[in-house]
CSV table of C-alpha atoms in Angstrom, one decimal:
chain,number,residue,atom,x,y,z
X,24,MET,CA,0.0,0.0,0.0
X,25,THR,CA,1.4,3.4,-0.9
X,26,THR,CA,1.9,6.3,1.5
X,27,MET,CA,-0.7,8.3,-0.4
X,28,SER,CA,-3.2,5.4,0.0
X,29,LEU,CA,-2.6,5.4,3.8
X,30,VAL,CA,-3.2,9.1,4.0
X,31,VAL,CA,-6.4,8.8,2.0
X,32,ALA,CA,-7.6,5.9,4.2
X,33,SER,CA,-6.8,7.9,7.4
X,34,LEU,CA,-8.8,10.9,6.1
X,35,LEU,CA,-11.7,8.7,5.3
X,36,LEU,CA,-11.8,7.2,8.7
X,37,GLY,CA,-13.5,10.2,10.3
X,38,PRO,CA,-16.0,10.4,13.1
X,39,ILE,CA,-18.8,8.9,11.0
X,40,PHE,CA,-16.8,5.6,10.8
X,41,GLN,CA,-16.8,5.3,14.5
X,42,VAL,CA,-20.5,5.7,15.0
X,43,PRO,CA,-22.0,2.3,16.0
X,44,ALA,CA,-23.9,0.9,13.1
X,45,ALA,CA,-26.3,-2.0,12.7
X,46,ILE,CA,-24.9,-5.6,12.9
X,47,ASP,CA,-26.7,-8.7,14.0
X,48,ARG,CA,-23.9,-10.7,15.4
X,49,PHE,CA,-20.1,-10.8,15.7
X,50,GLY,CA,-17.8,-12.6,18.1
X,51,GLY,CA,-14.5,-12.0,19.8
X,52,ALA,CA,-11.8,-13.2,22.2
X,53,PRO,CA,-12.8,-15.6,25.0
X,54,PHE,CA,-12.8,-14.2,28.5
X,55,VAL,CA,-13.6,-14.9,32.2
X,56,ASP,CA,-15.6,-12.8,34.6
X,57,GLY,CA,-13.1,-10.6,36.5
X,58,THR,CA,-9.4,-11.4,36.0
X,59,GLN,CA,-7.8,-14.9,36.0
X,60,GLU,CA,-4.4,-14.4,37.6
X,61,GLN,CA,-3.3,-18.0,37.2
X,62,VAL,CA,-3.9,-18.3,33.4
X,63,ARG,CA,-2.2,-16.4,30.7
X,64,LEU,CA,-3.5,-15.9,27.1
X,65,VAL,CA,-0.2,-16.5,25.3
X,66,THR,CA,-1.2,-16.1,21.6
X,67,GLU,CA,-4.2,-15.2,19.6
X,68,TYR,CA,-5.0,-15.9,16.0
X,69,VAL,CA,-8.1,-14.6,14.2
X,70,ARG,CA,-8.9,-15.1,10.5
X,71,ILE,CA,-12.1,-13.7,9.1
X,72,THR,CA,-13.1,-14.6,5.5
X,73,ILE,CA,-15.5,-12.2,4.0
X,74,ARG,CA,-18.2,-13.9,1.9
X,75,PRO,CA,-21.0,-12.3,-0.1
X,76,LYS,CA,-23.6,-12.9,2.6
X,77,ASP,CA,-21.7,-13.4,5.8
X,78,ALA,CA,-18.2,-13.8,7.4
X,79,LEU,CA,-16.5,-17.0,8.3
X,80,VAL,CA,-14.5,-16.7,11.5
X,81,GLU,CA,-11.7,-19.1,12.5
X,82,SER,CA,-9.8,-18.4,15.6
X,83,ARG,CA,-7.2,-20.0,17.9
X,84,TYR,CA,-6.2,-19.1,21.5
X,85,VAL,CA,-3.3,-20.6,23.3
X,86,PHE,CA,-3.5,-20.5,27.1
X,87,LYS,CA,-0.8,-21.3,29.7
X,88,ASN,CA,-1.5,-22.4,33.3
X,89,LEU,CA,1.1,-20.4,35.3
X,90,SER,CA,0.5,-22.3,38.5
X,91,ASP,CA,1.6,-25.7,39.9
X,92,GLU,CA,-2.0,-26.6,40.5
X,93,GLU,CA,-5.0,-27.6,38.4
X,94,VAL,CA,-7.2,-24.7,37.5
X,95,THR,CA,-10.9,-25.0,36.7
X,96,LEU,CA,-12.6,-22.0,35.3
X,97,VAL,CA,-15.7,-20.8,33.4
X,98,MET,CA,-14.7,-19.5,29.9
X,99,PHE,CA,-17.1,-17.3,27.9
X,100,HIS,CA,-17.2,-16.7,24.1
X,101,PRO,CA,-19.2,-13.5,23.3
X,102,LEU,CA,-21.8,-12.8,20.7
X,103,PHE,CA,-22.4,-9.0,20.2
X,104,ALA,CA,-25.4,-7.5,18.5
X,105,ILE,CA,-25.7,-3.7,17.8
X,106,HIS,CA,-29.0,-2.1,16.7
X,107,THR,CA,-30.3,-5.5,15.5
X,108,ASN,CA,-33.9,-6.6,14.9
X,109,VAL,CA,-32.9,-10.2,15.8
X,110,GLY,CA,-34.1,-11.0,19.3
X,111,PHE,CA,-31.8,-12.3,22.0
X,112,GLY,CA,-33.4,-15.7,22.1
X,113,ARG,CA,-33.2,-16.2,18.3
X,114,ASN,CA,-29.7,-14.9,17.8
X,115,ASP,CA,-26.7,-17.3,17.5
X,116,LEU,CA,-23.4,-17.3,15.8
X,117,GLY,CA,-23.9,-19.6,12.8
X,118,SER,CA,-22.5,-23.2,12.9
X,119,PHE,CA,-20.7,-22.4,16.2
X,120,GLN,CA,-17.9,-24.9,17.0
X,121,TRP,CA,-15.7,-24.8,20.1
X,122,THR,CA,-12.8,-27.3,20.8
X,123,TRP,CA,-10.4,-27.6,23.7
X,124,ASP,CA,-7.1,-29.3,22.7
X,125,LYS,CA,-9.0,-30.5,19.6
X,126,GLU,CA,-11.8,-32.1,21.6
X,127,PRO,CA,-15.4,-30.7,21.2
X,128,VAL,CA,-16.5,-28.5,24.1
X,129,VAL,CA,-19.9,-29.0,25.8
X,130,PHE,CA,-21.2,-25.4,26.2
X,131,GLU,CA,-24.4,-23.5,26.9
X,132,THR,CA,-25.6,-20.0,26.1
X,133,ALA,CA,-26.3,-17.4,28.8
X,134,PRO,CA,-27.0,-13.7,28.9
X,135,THR,CA,-24.5,-11.2,30.2
X,136,ALA,CA,-24.4,-10.6,33.9
X,137,GLY,CA,-27.6,-9.0,35.1
X,138,GLY,CA,-29.8,-10.6,32.4
X,139,ILE,CA,-31.1,-9.0,29.2
X,140,ASN,CA,-34.2,-6.9,28.4
X,141,ALA,CA,-36.4,-8.9,26.0
X,142,ASP,CA,-36.8,-5.8,23.8
X,143,ALA,CA,-33.1,-4.9,23.7
X,144,THR,CA,-31.5,-4.3,20.2
X,145,THR,CA,-27.9,-4.0,21.5
X,146,TYR,CA,-26.7,-6.8,23.7
X,147,GLN,CA,-24.1,-9.4,24.5
X,148,LYS,CA,-24.9,-13.1,24.5
X,149,ARG,CA,-22.4,-15.6,26.0
X,150,TYR,CA,-21.4,-19.1,25.1
X,151,ARG,CA,-20.3,-20.7,28.4
X,152,ALA,CA,-18.2,-23.7,29.3
X,153,GLU,CA,-16.3,-25.0,32.3
X,154,LEU,CA,-12.8,-26.0,31.4
X,155,THR,CA,-9.8,-27.5,33.3
X,156,LEU,CA,-6.1,-26.5,32.8
X,157,ASN,CA,-3.5,-28.9,34.0
X,158,PRO,CA,-0.6,-27.7,36.2
X,159,ASN,CA,2.0,-25.7,34.2
X,160,ALA,CA,0.3,-26.9,31.0
X,161,THR,CA,-0.5,-25.3,27.7
X,162,HIS,CA,-4.0,-25.7,26.2
X,163,VAL,CA,-5.6,-24.5,22.9
X,164,ALA,CA,-9.1,-23.2,22.4
X,165,ARG,CA,-10.4,-23.1,18.8
X,166,PHE,CA,-13.6,-21.5,17.5
X,167,ARG,CA,-15.3,-21.6,14.1
X,168,TYR,CA,-18.5,-19.9,13.2
X,169,THR,CA,-20.3,-17.5,10.9
X,170,ALA,CA,-20.9,-13.8,11.8
X,171,SER,CA,-23.0,-11.3,10.0
X,172,LEU,CA,-22.0,-8.3,7.9
X,173,GLY,CA,-23.1,-5.0,9.3
X,174,ARG,CA,-24.4,-2.0,7.3
X,175,ARG,CA,-23.1,1.5,7.6
X,176,ASP,CA,-23.9,4.4,5.1
X,177,GLY,CA,-24.0,2.2,2.0
X,178,ARG,CA,-21.0,0.2,3.1
X,179,ARG,CA,-20.7,-3.2,4.7
X,180,PHE,CA,-18.5,-4.1,7.7
X,181,THR,CA,-17.5,-6.9,9.9
X,182,ALA,CA,-16.0,-6.8,13.5
X,183,SER,CA,-14.3,-8.8,16.1
X,184,ALA,CA,-14.1,-7.9,19.8
X,185,THR,CA,-10.5,-8.2,21.2
X,186,GLY,CA,-11.0,-6.6,24.6
X,187,GLY,CA,-11.8,-10.0,26.3
X,188,GLY,CA,-8.1,-10.7,26.1
X,189,ARG,CA,-7.4,-8.4,29.0
X,190,SER,CA,-9.2,-10.7,31.5
X,191,TRP,CA,-6.2,-13.1,31.5
X,192,ALA,CA,-2.9,-12.7,33.4
X,193,GLY,CA,-0.1,-10.6,32.1
X,194,GLN,CA,0.5,-9.6,28.5
X,195,ILE,CA,-0.5,-11.4,25.3
X,196,GLU,CA,2.7,-12.4,23.6
X,197,ARG,CA,1.4,-12.3,20.0
X,198,ALA,CA,-1.8,-11.7,18.1
X,199,ASP,CA,-2.4,-12.1,14.4
X,200,TYR,CA,-5.5,-10.7,12.8
X,201,SER,CA,-6.3,-11.2,9.1
X,202,PHE,CA,-9.2,-10.6,6.7
X,203,LYS,CA,-9.5,-12.7,3.5
X,204,TYR,CA,-11.7,-11.6,0.6
X,205,ASP,CA,-12.0,-11.5,-3.2
X,206,SER,CA,-13.8,-9.5,-5.8
X,207,GLU,CA,-17.0,-11.4,-5.2
X,208,SER,CA,-17.2,-10.2,-1.7
X,209,VAL,CA,-15.3,-6.9,-1.5
X,210,PHE,CA,-15.4,-4.3,-4.3
X,211,SER,CA,-13.3,-1.7,-2.5
X,212,VAL,CA,-11.7,-1.4,0.9
X,213,PHE,CA,-12.9,1.6,2.9
X,214,GLY,CA,-10.7,1.2,6.0
X,215,PHE,CA,-9.9,-0.4,9.3
X,216,LEU,CA,-10.2,0.4,13.0
X,217,PRO,CA,-8.2,0.7,15.1
X,218,GLU,CA,-5.9,2.7,12.8
X,219,TRP,CA,-3.0,0.3,13.1
X,220,ARG,CA,-0.5,-0.2,10.3
X,221,TRP,CA,-2.6,-2.7,8.5
X,222,GLN,CA,-1.0,-4.4,5.4
X,223,TRP,CA,-3.7,-4.9,2.8
X,224,GLY,CA,-4.3,-5.6,-0.9
X,225,ALA,CA,-6.6,-7.2,-3.3
X,226,ALA,CA,-6.9,-10.5,-1.5
X,227,GLY,CA,-6.7,-9.6,2.2
X,228,ALA,CA,-5.4,-7.6,5.1
X,229,TYR,CA,-3.2,-8.4,8.1
X,230,TYR,CA,-1.9,-7.0,11.3
X,231,LYS,CA,0.4,-8.4,14.0
X,232,ARG,CA,0.7,-7.3,17.6
X,233,LEU,CA,3.4,-8.2,20.1
X,234,ASN,CA,3.5,-8.1,24.0
X,235,PHE,CA,0.4,-6.1,24.7
X,236,VAL,CA,-2.8,-5.8,26.8
X,237,PRO,CA,-5.9,-4.9,24.7
X,238,ALA,CA,-7.9,-1.9,25.7
X,239,ALA,CA,-11.2,-2.4,27.5
X,240,ASP,CA,-14.0,-3.0,25.0
X,241,GLU,CA,-11.5,-3.0,22.1
X,242,ARG,CA,-12.9,-4.0,18.8
X,243,VAL,CA,-11.5,-4.5,15.3
X,244,PHE,CA,-13.5,-3.3,12.3
X,245,PHE,CA,-13.1,-3.8,8.6
X,246,ASP,CA,-15.3,-1.5,6.5
X,247,PHE,CA,-15.7,-2.0,2.7
X,248,TYR,CA,-18.0,-1.6,-0.3
X,249,SER,CA,-19.5,-4.8,-1.6
X,250,PRO,CA,-19.9,-5.5,-5.3
X,251,ASP,CA,-23.7,-4.7,-5.1
X,252,PHE,CA,-23.3,-1.3,-3.4
C-alpha cells in the first residue's frame, strides 16, 4: 500500500466511521468474569473470511496455566449485537464450533451478567463452558462460526471484539488478525479500525501485535464496499 493510500484511508476514517452501526452478530476473544491471575493468554490468531452474505471466523487461542495446581474456570465466548432486529433468544453465531485441545467442548448459552431486556436491540450473549487446565500446562481453544455483515452508510463491515483478552494474566505475547476476501465479496476497501499499520491488498489484510494488553471493550472493524453497493 502506498503512503498516499494510507493518507487517504486515514482521512476517510473520520467520526462517522466510529459511530456504532447495525450488525446482527459478531464474536471475539474468550474471557472470564473478572481477572484470571493464574492463566495467561499467550497467543491469539483470528482469521475472518468475507463472503457475499456473511463472514466465516476461524480463531485459535493458546493458554498457559502459570501455577503448579490444576485450574478449573468458566470461559465465555461472546456474541455481540448492535441495533439489531434479531431478538436475543433467536440470535446465535452460525454453525458455532468450540474445541479444547481439539476435543469438542460442551457449552451452553447465557445472557450477560444481570440478564437482558427482551426488547433490547444492542446486547451481549455468551457461550459458556467449564474447562480445566493442568498444572503448568498449555491448552488450545479453537472456534469456528459465521458472523453477520453490518451495514453503515451504504457500506458493509465486519467486526471482532478483542478486549476480552485483558481478563487473563499478564500480556498477550502475540496476536495475528487477518481478513480474507476477493472480488465477489469486496469491491473496494474503505478502511480499518483501530488505525494500526494494516497491510492490505486485493486478497486480504493483516496486522500483528506483540506483547500487549488490549484496551477495554476494544474491537477491530473492517469497512468495505460490496460488489452490489
